[in-house]
Amino acid sequence: MSYVEMPGAKVPIRMWADPAAVEDVALRQLQNVATLPWIKGLAVMPDVHFGKGATVGSVIAMQGAVCPAAVGVDIGCGMSAVRTSLTENDLPGDLSRLRSKIEQAIPVGRGMHDDPVDPGGFHGLATAGWDDFWGRFDGIADEVKFRQERATKQMGTLGSGNHFVEVCVDTSGSVWLMLHSGSRNIGKELAEFHIGVAQKLPHNQGLVDRDLAVFVSDTPQMAAYRNDLFWAQEYAKYNRTLMMALLKDVVRKEFRKAKPTFEPEISAHHNYVAEERYDGMDLLVTRKGAIRAGSGEYGIIPGSMGTGSYIVKGLGNEKAFNSASHGAGRRMSRNAAKRRFSTKDLEEQTRGVECRKDSGVVDEIPGAYKSIEQVIDQQRDLVEVVAKLKQVVCVKG
């Protein structure tokens, strides 16, 4: 489908989704965003749903301003995927050992490594920039500096919620490794701190929603936020890089006889800010639950823990600010999913996948998400499908 245009106070709302299928609370959030004085454009992805301040699945282009809540509290959250030389014929019938080895190598939930992981200890992992990255820690907000030890030990960990590590098979039989995570607790704390700062600024007092508070250019508050934002985005990228190195290490050891090799990684943030130019204007584009899909750029659009995912290539649609959805998107809240579904439902909906099937992950059941096939179909003018993947192992946080 192409987009549907809805009127907004300052800019039209371009929706790659059926407005009738979007929750009323999410539609109100979109209308609220369209009232912001600094806004120059708003594109809505097919996985759109209610979020804090701004919806998940929205791309907001502003001039001279950034809304921290339109980035999300998991700054830099995103995906990484890599195709391996393994095929499904190399996989054992019982995948429980492989899942266990992954869980041992990559801490999940609130877990962290006992000692910081040395990136120099992995075959082929580029370590340029790591020292400079940690050297810039002293420049972030004083309120979170005491978290450095935890931040170093959480580097290379999964986290909780909808974060995951998967082993997948595509339609040609190739085995892929894929993971989804972000900037861990340090990114969340930086985001929450700066949202609190923004809400107290005088220019934000008349906004329709206090969660839409912004920082404006050429102010010390904007400079401080951008510094911490870009640092946290890097943290998230390094976190995924290290997790993928740990995951490859597990695969090398478990499939020693097959001597697996790995293609270049595909990586994409979906909670971040970028400086981009549209219609002759330099804009700050926030993607919250959306990926960049410039012409020829690879992206990853996952479904749920039982349905599969897509590797895509962007078509460079400037009406959507060169963007696409970040996944299937939730169709019900976590609490609603827990009320609606049981562990028996989870077992049925994840049949054939080696994964947790206990009450702790019922809120991540496939039935709580929109149809990934429909989401992909609604953005045929934003991306083209390169590969369809189906998970055989899923490690949830």
mmCIF file of C-alpha atoms in Angstrom:
data_model
loop_
_atom_site.group_PDB
_atom_site.id
_atom_site.type_symbol
_atom_site.label_atom_id
_atom_site.label_comp_id
_atom_site.label_asym_id
_atom_site.label_seq_id
_atom_site.Cartn_x
_atom_site.Cartn_y
_atom_site.Cartn_z
ATOM 1 C CA MET A 1 0.000 0.000 0.000
ATOM 2 C CA SER A 2 0.945 3.622 -0.267
ATOM 3 C CA TYR A 3 0.360 5.951 2.620
ATOM 4 C CA VAL A 4 -2.865 7.467 3.872
ATOM 5 C CA GLU A 5 -2.640 11.163 4.683
ATOM 6 C CA MET A 6 -4.484 12.495 7.699
ATOM 7 C CA PRO A 7 -4.699 16.185 8.598
ATOM 8 C CA GLY A 8 -2.562 17.451 11.480
ATOM 9 C CA ALA A 9 -2.293 20.840 13.163
ATOM 10 C CA LYS A 10 1.137 21.772 11.726
ATOM 11 C CA VAL A 11 1.892 18.977 9.248
ATOM 12 C CA PRO A 12 -0.068 16.166 7.600
ATOM 13 C CA ILE A 13 0.271 12.715 9.158
ATOM 14 C CA ARG A 14 1.417 10.196 6.565
ATOM 15 C CA MET A 15 0.351 6.699 7.649
ATOM 16 C CA TRP A 16 1.550 3.403 6.199
ATOM 17 C CA ALA A 17 -1.153 1.782 8.287
ATOM 18 C CA ASP A 18 -4.923 1.546 8.304
ATOM 19 C CA PRO A 19 -6.062 4.382 10.583
ATOM 20 C CA ALA A 20 -9.112 2.335 11.586
ATOM 21 C CA ALA A 21 -6.805 -0.357 12.972
ATOM 22 C CA VAL A 22 -4.748 2.037 15.117
ATOM 23 C CA GLU A 23 -5.656 2.444 18.806
ATOM 24 C CA ASP A 24 -7.411 5.698 19.690
ATOM 25 C CA VAL A 25 -4.716 6.549 22.247
ATOM 26 C CA ALA A 26 -2.034 6.159 19.571
ATOM 27 C CA LEU A 27 -3.981 8.336 17.116
ATOM 28 C CA ARG A 28 -4.217 11.026 19.795
ATOM 29 C CA GLN A 29 -0.467 10.837 20.309
ATOM 30 C CA LEU A 30 0.112 11.336 16.598
ATOM 31 C CA GLN A 31 -2.207 14.343 16.566
ATOM 32 C CA ASN A 32 -0.336 15.726 19.587
ATOM 33 C CA VAL A 33 3.029 15.373 17.850
ATOM 34 C CA ALA A 34 1.642 17.224 14.825
ATOM 35 C CA THR A 35 1.013 20.276 17.042
ATOM 36 C CA LEU A 36 4.674 20.788 17.981
ATOM 37 C CA PRO A 37 5.960 24.184 16.762
ATOM 38 C CA TRP A 38 9.225 22.696 15.452
ATOM 39 C CA ILE A 39 7.760 19.803 13.452
ATOM 40 C CA LYS A 40 8.349 19.553 9.699
ATOM 41 C CA GLY A 41 7.029 16.074 9.017
ATOM 42 C CA LEU A 42 5.520 12.930 10.545
ATOM 43 C CA ALA A 43 5.541 9.456 9.010
ATOM 44 C CA VAL A 44 3.779 6.528 10.676
ATOM 45 C CA MET A 45 4.879 2.938 10.148
ATOM 46 C CA PRO A 46 2.542 -0.082 9.897
ATOM 47 C CA ASP A 47 3.686 -1.393 13.298
ATOM 48 C CA VAL A 48 2.517 1.788 15.054
ATOM 49 C CA HIS A 49 1.265 1.489 18.636
ATOM 50 C CA PHE A 50 0.964 3.498 21.837
ATOM 51 C CA GLY A 51 4.190 4.599 23.577
ATOM 52 C CA LYS A 52 5.428 7.163 26.081
ATOM 53 C CA GLY A 53 4.729 10.618 24.615
ATOM 54 C CA ALA A 54 5.203 9.557 21.002
ATOM 55 C CA THR A 55 3.985 6.319 19.459
ATOM 56 C CA VAL A 56 6.284 3.436 18.736
ATOM 57 C CA GLY A 57 6.526 3.188 14.956
ATOM 58 C CA SER A 58 6.753 6.915 14.176
ATOM 59 C CA VAL A 59 9.317 9.014 12.336
ATOM 60 C CA ILE A 60 9.365 12.636 13.458
ATOM 61 C CA ALA A 61 11.313 15.284 11.546
ATOM 62 C CA MET A 62 11.905 18.563 13.384
ATOM 63 C CA GLN A 63 13.971 21.632 12.669
ATOM 64 C CA GLY A 64 16.167 22.857 15.481
ATOM 65 C CA ALA A 65 14.611 20.595 18.101
ATOM 66 C CA VAL A 66 14.638 17.024 19.441
ATOM 67 C CA CYS A 67 12.045 15.329 21.636
ATOM 68 C CA PRO A 68 13.740 12.743 23.919
ATOM 69 C CA ALA A 69 10.508 10.756 24.339
ATOM 70 C CA ALA A 70 10.298 10.498 20.535
ATOM 71 C CA VAL A 71 13.572 8.589 20.629
ATOM 72 C CA GLY A 72 12.489 6.231 23.381
ATOM 73 C CA VAL A 73 14.116 5.294 26.666
ATOM 74 C CA ASP A 74 16.145 2.434 25.172
ATOM 75 C CA ILE A 75 18.395 4.747 23.168
ATOM 76 C CA GLY A 76 19.987 3.057 20.169
ATOM 77 C CA CYS A 77 17.977 -0.142 20.478
ATOM 78 C CA GLY A 78 18.230 -2.128 17.271
ATOM 79 C CA MET A 79 18.984 -5.347 15.438
ATOM 80 C CA SER A 80 21.952 -7.243 14.057
ATOM 81 C CA ALA A 81 21.886 -10.254 11.757
ATOM 82 C CA VAL A 82 24.447 -12.355 9.910
ATOM 83 C CA ARG A 83 24.151 -15.225 7.479
ATOM 84 C CA THR A 84 26.418 -18.184 8.217
ATOM 85 C CA SER A 85 27.851 -20.914 6.008
ATOM 86 C CA LEU A 86 25.812 -23.479 7.964
ATOM 87 C CA THR A 87 22.646 -25.000 6.548
ATOM 88 C CA GLU A 88 19.664 -26.486 8.331
ATOM 89 C CA ASN A 89 21.150 -29.945 7.643
ATOM 90 C CA ASP A 90 24.022 -29.044 9.989
ATOM 91 C CA LEU A 91 21.624 -28.451 12.885
ATOM 92 C CA PRO A 92 21.009 -31.252 15.415
ATOM 93 C CA GLY A 93 17.512 -32.559 16.010
ATOM 94 C CA ASP A 94 17.650 -31.417 19.643
ATOM 95 C CA LEU A 95 18.550 -27.717 19.871
ATOM 96 C CA SER A 96 18.298 -27.426 23.662
ATOM 97 C CA ARG A 97 22.083 -27.683 24.126
ATOM 98 C CA LEU A 98 22.666 -24.838 21.641
ATOM 99 C CA ARG A 99 20.143 -22.631 23.455
ATOM 100 C CA SER A 100 21.770 -23.437 26.790
ATOM 101 C CA LYS A 101 25.239 -22.553 25.466
ATOM 102 C CA ILE A 102 23.967 -19.216 24.127
ATOM 103 C CA GLU A 103 22.337 -18.404 27.474
ATOM 104 C CA GLN A 104 25.597 -19.242 29.258
ATOM 105 C CA ALA A 105 27.603 -16.944 26.966
ATOM 106 C CA ILE A 106 25.203 -13.988 26.863
ATOM 107 C CA PRO A 107 23.618 -12.884 30.166
ATOM 108 C CA VAL A 108 19.884 -12.167 29.884
ATOM 109 C CA GLY A 109 17.382 -10.158 31.918
ATOM 110 C CA ARG A 110 19.179 -8.121 34.566
ATOM 111 C CA GLY A 111 22.231 -10.328 34.323
ATOM 112 C CA MET A 112 25.689 -9.027 33.521
ATOM 113 C CA HIS A 113 29.183 -10.408 32.984
ATOM 114 C CA ASP A 114 31.289 -11.048 36.089
ATOM 115 C CA ASP A 115 34.065 -9.007 34.482
ATOM 116 C CA PRO A 116 33.949 -6.655 31.465
ATOM 117 C CA VAL A 117 34.342 -8.596 28.212
ATOM 118 C CA ASP A 118 37.565 -7.831 26.326
ATOM 119 C CA PRO A 119 36.708 -7.202 22.654
ATOM 120 C CA GLY A 120 40.326 -8.032 21.779
ATOM 121 C CA GLY A 121 39.678 -11.652 22.680
ATOM 122 C CA PHE A 122 37.521 -12.430 19.629
ATOM 123 C CA HIS A 123 38.702 -13.587 16.225
ATOM 124 C CA GLY A 124 38.187 -10.927 13.560
ATOM 125 C CA LEU A 125 36.468 -8.377 15.811
ATOM 126 C CA ALA A 126 37.625 -4.833 15.019
ATOM 127 C CA THR A 127 38.544 -3.026 18.230
ATOM 128 C CA ALA A 128 39.341 0.418 16.845
ATOM 129 C CA GLY A 129 37.374 3.104 18.684
ATOM 130 C CA TRP A 130 36.583 1.150 21.842
ATOM 131 C CA ASP A 131 39.085 2.991 24.044
ATOM 132 C CA ASP A 132 37.949 6.367 22.718
ATOM 133 C CA PHE A 133 34.324 5.398 23.352
ATOM 134 C CA TRP A 134 34.929 4.580 27.015
ATOM 135 C CA GLY A 135 37.157 7.633 27.328
ATOM 136 C CA ARG A 136 34.134 9.789 26.564
ATOM 137 C CA PHE A 137 32.195 8.340 29.504
ATOM 138 C CA ASP A 138 33.471 11.193 31.674
ATOM 139 C CA GLY A 139 31.589 13.621 29.441
ATOM 140 C CA ILE A 140 28.100 12.230 30.066
ATOM 141 C CA ALA A 141 25.620 13.482 32.680
ATOM 142 C CA ASP A 142 27.026 13.529 36.210
ATOM 143 C CA GLU A 143 23.835 11.875 37.473
ATOM 144 C CA VAL A 144 24.748 8.520 35.859
ATOM 145 C CA LYS A 145 28.557 8.536 36.026
ATOM 146 C CA PHE A 146 28.568 6.321 39.086
ATOM 147 C CA ARG A 147 27.086 3.579 36.865
ATOM 148 C CA GLN A 148 30.288 3.031 34.885
ATOM 149 C CA GLU A 149 31.199 -0.315 36.475
ATOM 150 C CA ARG A 150 27.737 -1.704 35.793
ATOM 151 C CA ALA A 151 27.736 -0.282 32.259
ATOM 152 C CA THR A 152 31.023 -2.007 31.432
ATOM 153 C CA LYS A 153 29.769 -5.349 32.803
ATOM 154 C CA GLN A 154 26.450 -5.021 30.953
ATOM 155 C CA MET A 155 28.238 -4.480 27.636
ATOM 156 C CA GLY A 156 27.539 -7.679 25.721
ATOM 157 C CA THR A 157 24.288 -8.561 27.523
ATOM 158 C CA LEU A 158 20.759 -8.978 26.216
ATOM 159 C CA GLY A 159 18.426 -7.302 28.691
ATOM 160 C CA SER A 160 14.749 -8.188 29.053
ATOM 161 C CA GLY A 161 11.343 -7.498 27.482
ATOM 162 C CA ASN A 162 11.238 -8.025 23.728
ATOM 163 C CA HIS A 163 15.017 -8.385 23.363
ATOM 164 C CA PHE A 164 16.167 -11.709 21.948
ATOM 165 C CA VAL A 165 18.907 -13.809 20.397
ATOM 166 C CA GLU A 166 17.864 -16.201 17.638
ATOM 167 C CA VAL A 167 19.195 -18.871 15.353
ATOM 168 C CA CYS A 168 17.113 -18.812 12.180
ATOM 169 C CA VAL A 169 16.808 -20.646 8.863
ATOM 170 C CA ASP A 170 15.874 -18.835 5.648
ATOM 171 C CA THR A 171 13.795 -20.243 2.795
ATOM 172 C CA SER A 172 16.931 -21.489 1.007
ATOM 173 C CA GLY A 173 18.062 -23.434 4.074
ATOM 174 C CA SER A 174 20.849 -21.077 5.197
ATOM 175 C CA VAL A 175 21.343 -20.575 8.936
ATOM 176 C CA TRP A 176 21.320 -16.990 10.263
ATOM 177 C CA LEU A 177 22.200 -15.495 13.632
ATOM 178 C CA MET A 178 20.095 -12.555 14.770
ATOM 179 C CA LEU A 179 19.769 -10.454 17.893
ATOM 180 C CA HIS A 180 17.851 -7.486 19.250
ATOM 181 C CA SER A 181 19.038 -5.273 22.094
ATOM 182 C CA GLY A 182 19.934 -1.708 23.030
ATOM 183 C CA SER A 183 21.842 0.512 25.444
ATOM 184 C CA ARG A 184 20.889 -1.443 28.548
ATOM 185 C CA ASN A 185 20.272 0.381 31.796
ATOM 186 C CA ILE A 186 22.740 3.184 31.153
ATOM 187 C CA GLY A 187 20.775 4.312 28.078
ATOM 188 C CA LYS A 188 17.488 4.137 29.961
ATOM 189 C CA GLU A 189 18.827 6.242 32.828
ATOM 190 C CA LEU A 190 20.285 8.854 30.477
ATOM 191 C CA ALA A 191 16.969 9.060 28.597
ATOM 192 C CA GLU A 192 14.884 9.421 31.747
ATOM 193 C CA PHE A 193 17.241 12.056 33.162
ATOM 194 C CA HIS A 194 17.071 14.204 30.026
ATOM 195 C CA ILE A 195 13.294 13.821 29.663
ATOM 196 C CA GLY A 196 13.029 15.202 33.204
ATOM 197 C CA VAL A 197 15.290 18.138 32.319
ATOM 198 C CA ALA A 198 13.299 18.928 29.167
ATOM 199 C CA GLN A 199 9.969 18.899 31.002
ATOM 200 C CA LYS A 200 11.118 21.767 33.243
ATOM 201 C CA LEU A 201 12.219 24.111 30.443
ATOM 202 C CA PRO A 202 10.041 27.229 29.953
ATOM 203 C CA HIS A 203 9.363 26.675 26.246
ATOM 204 C CA ASN A 204 7.748 23.290 27.023
ATOM 205 C CA GLN A 205 5.180 24.487 29.554
ATOM 206 C CA GLY A 206 2.338 25.012 27.080
ATOM 207 C CA LEU A 207 2.600 21.681 25.256
ATOM 208 C CA VAL A 208 -0.457 19.461 24.918
ATOM 209 C CA ASP A 209 1.521 16.559 26.443
ATOM 210 C CA ARG A 210 4.406 17.152 28.855
ATOM 211 C CA ASP A 211 6.060 13.955 27.593
ATOM 212 C CA LEU A 212 6.615 15.733 24.266
ATOM 213 C CA ALA A 213 9.039 18.206 25.849
ATOM 214 C CA VAL A 214 11.892 19.100 23.496
ATOM 215 C CA PHE A 215 15.387 20.511 23.548
ATOM 216 C CA VAL A 216 16.038 23.332 21.092
ATOM 217 C CA SER A 217 19.224 24.076 19.180
ATOM 218 C CA ASP A 218 21.960 26.346 20.489
ATOM 219 C CA THR A 219 21.154 25.719 24.149
ATOM 220 C CA PRO A 220 23.358 23.993 26.749
ATOM 221 C CA GLN A 221 20.576 21.491 27.468
ATOM 222 C CA MET A 222 20.437 20.441 23.791
ATOM 223 C CA ALA A 223 24.229 20.135 23.664
ATOM 224 C CA ALA A 224 24.260 17.963 26.785
ATOM 225 C CA TYR A 225 21.465 15.736 25.467
ATOM 226 C CA ARG A 226 23.052 15.278 22.048
ATOM 227 C CA ASN A 227 26.347 14.334 23.661
ATOM 228 C CA ASP A 228 24.713 11.687 25.859
ATOM 229 C CA LEU A 229 22.339 10.546 23.117
ATOM 230 C CA PHE A 230 25.089 9.854 20.601
ATOM 231 C CA TRP A 231 27.213 8.153 23.269
ATOM 232 C CA ALA A 232 24.291 5.867 24.208
ATOM 233 C CA GLN A 233 23.638 5.090 20.531
ATOM 234 C CA GLU A 234 27.259 3.974 20.262
ATOM 235 C CA TYR A 235 26.915 1.918 23.446
ATOM 236 C CA ALA A 236 23.972 0.072 21.895
ATOM 237 C CA LYS A 237 25.908 -0.599 18.694
ATOM 238 C CA TYR A 238 28.966 -1.870 20.596
ATOM 239 C CA ASN A 239 26.685 -3.965 22.795
ATOM 240 C CA ARG A 240 25.238 -5.750 19.779
ATOM 241 C CA THR A 241 28.695 -6.108 18.219
ATOM 242 C CA LEU A 242 29.995 -7.810 21.346
ATOM 243 C CA MET A 243 26.941 -10.046 21.688
ATOM 244 C CA MET A 244 27.285 -11.133 18.074
ATOM 245 C CA ALA A 245 30.962 -11.959 18.721
ATOM 246 C CA LEU A 246 29.929 -14.052 21.736
ATOM 247 C CA LEU A 247 27.224 -15.754 19.679
ATOM 248 C CA LYS A 248 29.607 -16.551 16.817
ATOM 249 C CA ASP A 249 32.034 -17.988 19.354
ATOM 250 C CA VAL A 250 29.334 -20.363 20.606
ATOM 251 C CA VAL A 251 28.481 -21.417 17.050
ATOM 252 C CA ARG A 252 32.132 -22.013 16.150
ATOM 253 C CA LYS A 253 32.547 -24.294 19.169
ATOM 254 C CA GLU A 254 29.245 -26.148 18.747
ATOM 255 C CA PHE A 255 29.741 -26.732 15.011
ATOM 256 C CA ARG A 256 33.512 -27.217 15.050
ATOM 257 C CA LYS A 257 33.466 -29.917 12.360
ATOM 258 C CA ALA A 258 31.487 -27.726 9.949
ATOM 259 C CA LYS A 259 33.967 -24.832 10.378
ATOM 260 C CA PRO A 260 31.300 -22.118 10.042
ATOM 261 C CA THR A 261 32.082 -18.800 8.413
ATOM 262 C CA PHE A 262 30.062 -15.600 8.614
ATOM 263 C CA GLU A 263 29.035 -12.990 6.080
ATOM 264 C CA PRO A 264 29.251 -9.250 6.929
ATOM 265 C CA GLU A 265 26.784 -8.230 9.616
ATOM 266 C CA ILE A 266 23.627 -6.270 8.918
ATOM 267 C CA SER A 267 22.948 -3.756 11.693
ATOM 268 C CA ALA A 268 20.198 -1.195 12.201
ATOM 269 C CA HIS A 269 19.201 1.109 15.060
ATOM 270 C CA HIS A 270 15.460 1.649 15.525
ATOM 271 C CA ASN A 271 15.398 4.116 18.475
ATOM 272 C CA TYR A 272 17.656 6.985 17.509
ATOM 273 C CA VAL A 273 18.225 10.468 16.104
ATOM 274 C CA ALA A 274 19.947 11.319 12.820
ATOM 275 C CA GLU A 275 20.795 14.587 11.072
ATOM 276 C CA GLU A 276 19.263 14.402 7.602
ATOM 277 C CA ARG A 277 18.299 16.810 4.821
ATOM 278 C CA TYR A 278 14.873 16.917 3.165
ATOM 279 C CA ASP A 279 13.301 19.551 0.911
ATOM 280 C CA GLY A 280 16.342 21.769 1.333
ATOM 281 C CA MET A 281 16.085 21.721 5.146
ATOM 282 C CA ASP A 282 18.543 20.310 7.675
ATOM 283 C CA LEU A 283 16.350 18.304 10.023
ATOM 284 C CA LEU A 284 16.741 16.188 13.137
ATOM 285 C CA VAL A 285 14.907 12.946 12.398
ATOM 286 C CA THR A 286 13.906 10.721 15.298
ATOM 287 C CA ARG A 287 12.979 7.138 14.595
ATOM 288 C CA LYS A 288 11.184 5.450 17.484
ATOM 289 C CA GLY A 289 10.465 1.888 16.526
ATOM 290 C CA ALA A 290 11.493 2.567 12.918
ATOM 291 C CA ILE A 291 14.591 1.827 10.847
ATOM 292 C CA ARG A 292 16.321 3.858 8.182
ATOM 293 C CA ALA A 293 15.485 2.448 4.739
ATOM 294 C CA GLY A 294 17.466 4.592 2.328
ATOM 295 C CA SER A 295 17.862 3.291 -1.222
ATOM 296 C CA GLY A 296 19.807 0.034 -1.124
ATOM 297 C CA GLU A 297 20.300 0.074 2.670
ATOM 298 C CA TYR A 298 19.796 -3.259 4.412
ATOM 299 C CA GLY A 299 17.443 -3.537 7.361
ATOM 300 C CA ILE A 300 15.912 -6.126 9.663
ATOM 301 C CA ILE A 301 12.193 -6.376 10.459
ATOM 302 C CA PRO A 302 11.443 -9.087 13.039
ATOM 303 C CA GLY A 303 8.082 -10.610 13.798
ATOM 304 C CA SER A 304 7.605 -12.416 17.117
ATOM 305 C CA MET A 305 9.185 -15.393 18.857
ATOM 306 C CA GLY A 306 7.185 -17.862 16.803
ATOM 307 C CA THR A 307 6.537 -16.274 13.418
ATOM 308 C CA GLY A 308 9.813 -15.296 11.755
ATOM 309 C CA SER A 309 11.523 -12.175 10.438
ATOM 310 C CA TYR A 310 12.554 -10.400 7.243
ATOM 311 C CA ILE A 311 15.824 -9.055 5.894
ATOM 312 C CA VAL A 312 14.937 -6.094 3.678
ATOM 313 C CA LYS A 313 16.526 -3.509 1.439
ATOM 314 C CA GLY A 314 15.331 0.091 1.534
ATOM 315 C CA LEU A 315 13.695 1.805 -1.443
ATOM 316 C CA GLY A 316 14.552 5.337 -0.327
ATOM 317 C CA ASN A 317 11.020 6.702 -0.030
ATOM 318 C CA GLU A 318 11.462 10.331 1.056
ATOM 319 C CA LYS A 319 7.755 10.664 1.895
ATOM 320 C CA ALA A 320 8.563 8.338 4.793
ATOM 321 C CA PHE A 321 11.885 10.093 5.458
ATOM 322 C CA ASN A 322 13.671 6.989 4.116
ATOM 323 C CA SER A 323 12.210 4.812 6.857
ATOM 324 C CA ALA A 324 10.417 1.516 7.465
ATOM 325 C CA SER A 325 8.932 -0.370 10.398
ATOM 326 C CA HIS A 326 11.142 -1.961 13.055
ATOM 327 C CA GLY A 327 9.041 -5.082 13.520
ATOM 328 C CA ALA A 328 5.536 -6.456 13.683
ATOM 329 C CA GLY A 329 4.526 -4.152 16.532
ATOM 330 C CA ARG A 330 2.384 -5.070 19.497
ATOM 331 C CA ARG A 331 -1.379 -5.358 19.112
ATOM 332 C CA MET A 332 -1.963 -5.608 22.847
ATOM 333 C CA SER A 333 -0.150 -4.542 25.994
ATOM 334 C CA ARG A 334 1.955 -6.905 28.068
ATOM 335 C CA ASN A 335 -0.652 -7.018 30.827
ATOM 336 C CA ALA A 336 -3.414 -7.698 28.307
ATOM 337 C CA ALA A 337 -1.371 -10.554 26.831
ATOM 338 C CA LYS A 338 -0.883 -12.094 30.281
ATOM 339 C CA ARG A 339 -4.630 -11.935 30.908
ATOM 340 C CA ARG A 340 -5.518 -13.310 27.486
ATOM 341 C CA PHE A 341 -2.990 -16.138 27.008
ATOM 342 C CA SER A 342 -1.695 -19.110 28.998
ATOM 343 C CA THR A 343 1.534 -21.106 28.925
ATOM 344 C CA LYS A 344 -0.376 -23.727 26.920
ATOM 345 C CA ASP A 345 -1.113 -21.062 24.285
ATOM 346 C CA LEU A 346 2.583 -20.154 24.300
ATOM 347 C CA GLU A 347 3.576 -23.775 23.748
ATOM 348 C CA GLU A 348 1.180 -24.060 20.804
ATOM 349 C CA GLN A 349 2.234 -20.783 19.191
ATOM 350 C CA THR A 350 5.959 -21.553 19.496
ATOM 351 C CA ARG A 351 5.805 -25.185 18.420
ATOM 352 C CA GLY A 352 9.017 -26.127 16.616
ATOM 353 C CA VAL A 353 11.031 -23.358 18.289
ATOM 354 C CA GLU A 354 13.546 -24.159 21.026
ATOM 355 C CA CYS A 355 12.704 -21.417 23.534
ATOM 356 C CA ARG A 356 11.319 -20.633 26.958
ATOM 357 C CA LYS A 357 7.670 -21.645 27.263
ATOM 358 C CA ASP A 358 7.003 -20.513 30.828
ATOM 359 C CA SER A 359 4.786 -17.819 32.353
ATOM 360 C CA GLY A 360 7.688 -15.351 32.408
ATOM 361 C CA VAL A 361 7.502 -14.843 28.646
ATOM 362 C CA VAL A 362 3.748 -15.156 28.006
ATOM 363 C CA ASP A 363 3.685 -11.376 27.400
ATOM 364 C CA GLU A 364 5.941 -12.027 24.370
ATOM 365 C CA ILE A 365 3.616 -14.648 22.852
ATOM 366 C CA PRO A 366 3.180 -14.311 19.064
ATOM 367 C CA GLY A 367 -0.534 -13.623 19.534
ATOM 368 C CA ALA A 368 0.319 -10.337 21.278
ATOM 369 C CA TYR A 369 1.868 -9.026 18.048
ATOM 370 C CA LYS A 370 0.516 -7.890 14.706
ATOM 371 C CA SER A 371 0.899 -10.090 11.637
ATOM 372 C CA ILE A 372 4.440 -9.617 10.318
ATOM 373 C CA GLU A 373 3.275 -10.571 6.819
ATOM 374 C CA GLN A 374 0.643 -7.836 6.852
ATOM 375 C CA VAL A 375 3.147 -5.307 8.210
ATOM 376 C CA ILE A 376 5.576 -6.136 5.390
ATOM 377 C CA ASP A 377 2.763 -5.930 2.809
ATOM 378 C CA GLN A 378 1.787 -2.458 4.025
ATOM 379 C CA GLN A 379 5.238 -1.057 3.254
ATOM 380 C CA ARG A 380 5.982 -2.451 -0.182
ATOM 381 C CA ASP A 381 6.833 1.095 -1.304
ATOM 382 C CA LEU A 382 9.350 1.454 1.545
ATOM 383 C CA VAL A 383 11.344 -1.806 1.353
ATOM 384 C CA GLU A 384 11.866 -4.900 -0.740
ATOM 385 C CA VAL A 385 12.248 -8.321 0.867
ATOM 386 C CA VAL A 386 15.689 -9.918 0.567
ATOM 387 C CA ALA A 387 15.187 -12.970 2.779
ATOM 388 C CA LYS A 388 12.525 -14.491 4.995
ATOM 389 C CA LEU A 389 13.794 -16.114 8.190
ATOM 390 C CA LYS A 390 12.164 -18.551 10.612
ATOM 391 C CA GLN A 391 13.663 -19.000 14.033
ATOM 392 C CA VAL A 392 14.538 -22.457 15.346
ATOM 393 C CA VAL A 393 16.132 -21.192 18.584
ATOM 394 C CA CYS A 394 14.950 -18.135 20.480
ATOM 395 C CA VAL A 395 16.606 -16.859 23.656
ATOM 396 C CA LYS A 396 14.425 -14.265 25.417
ATOM 397 C CA GLY A 397 15.521 -11.804 28.052
#
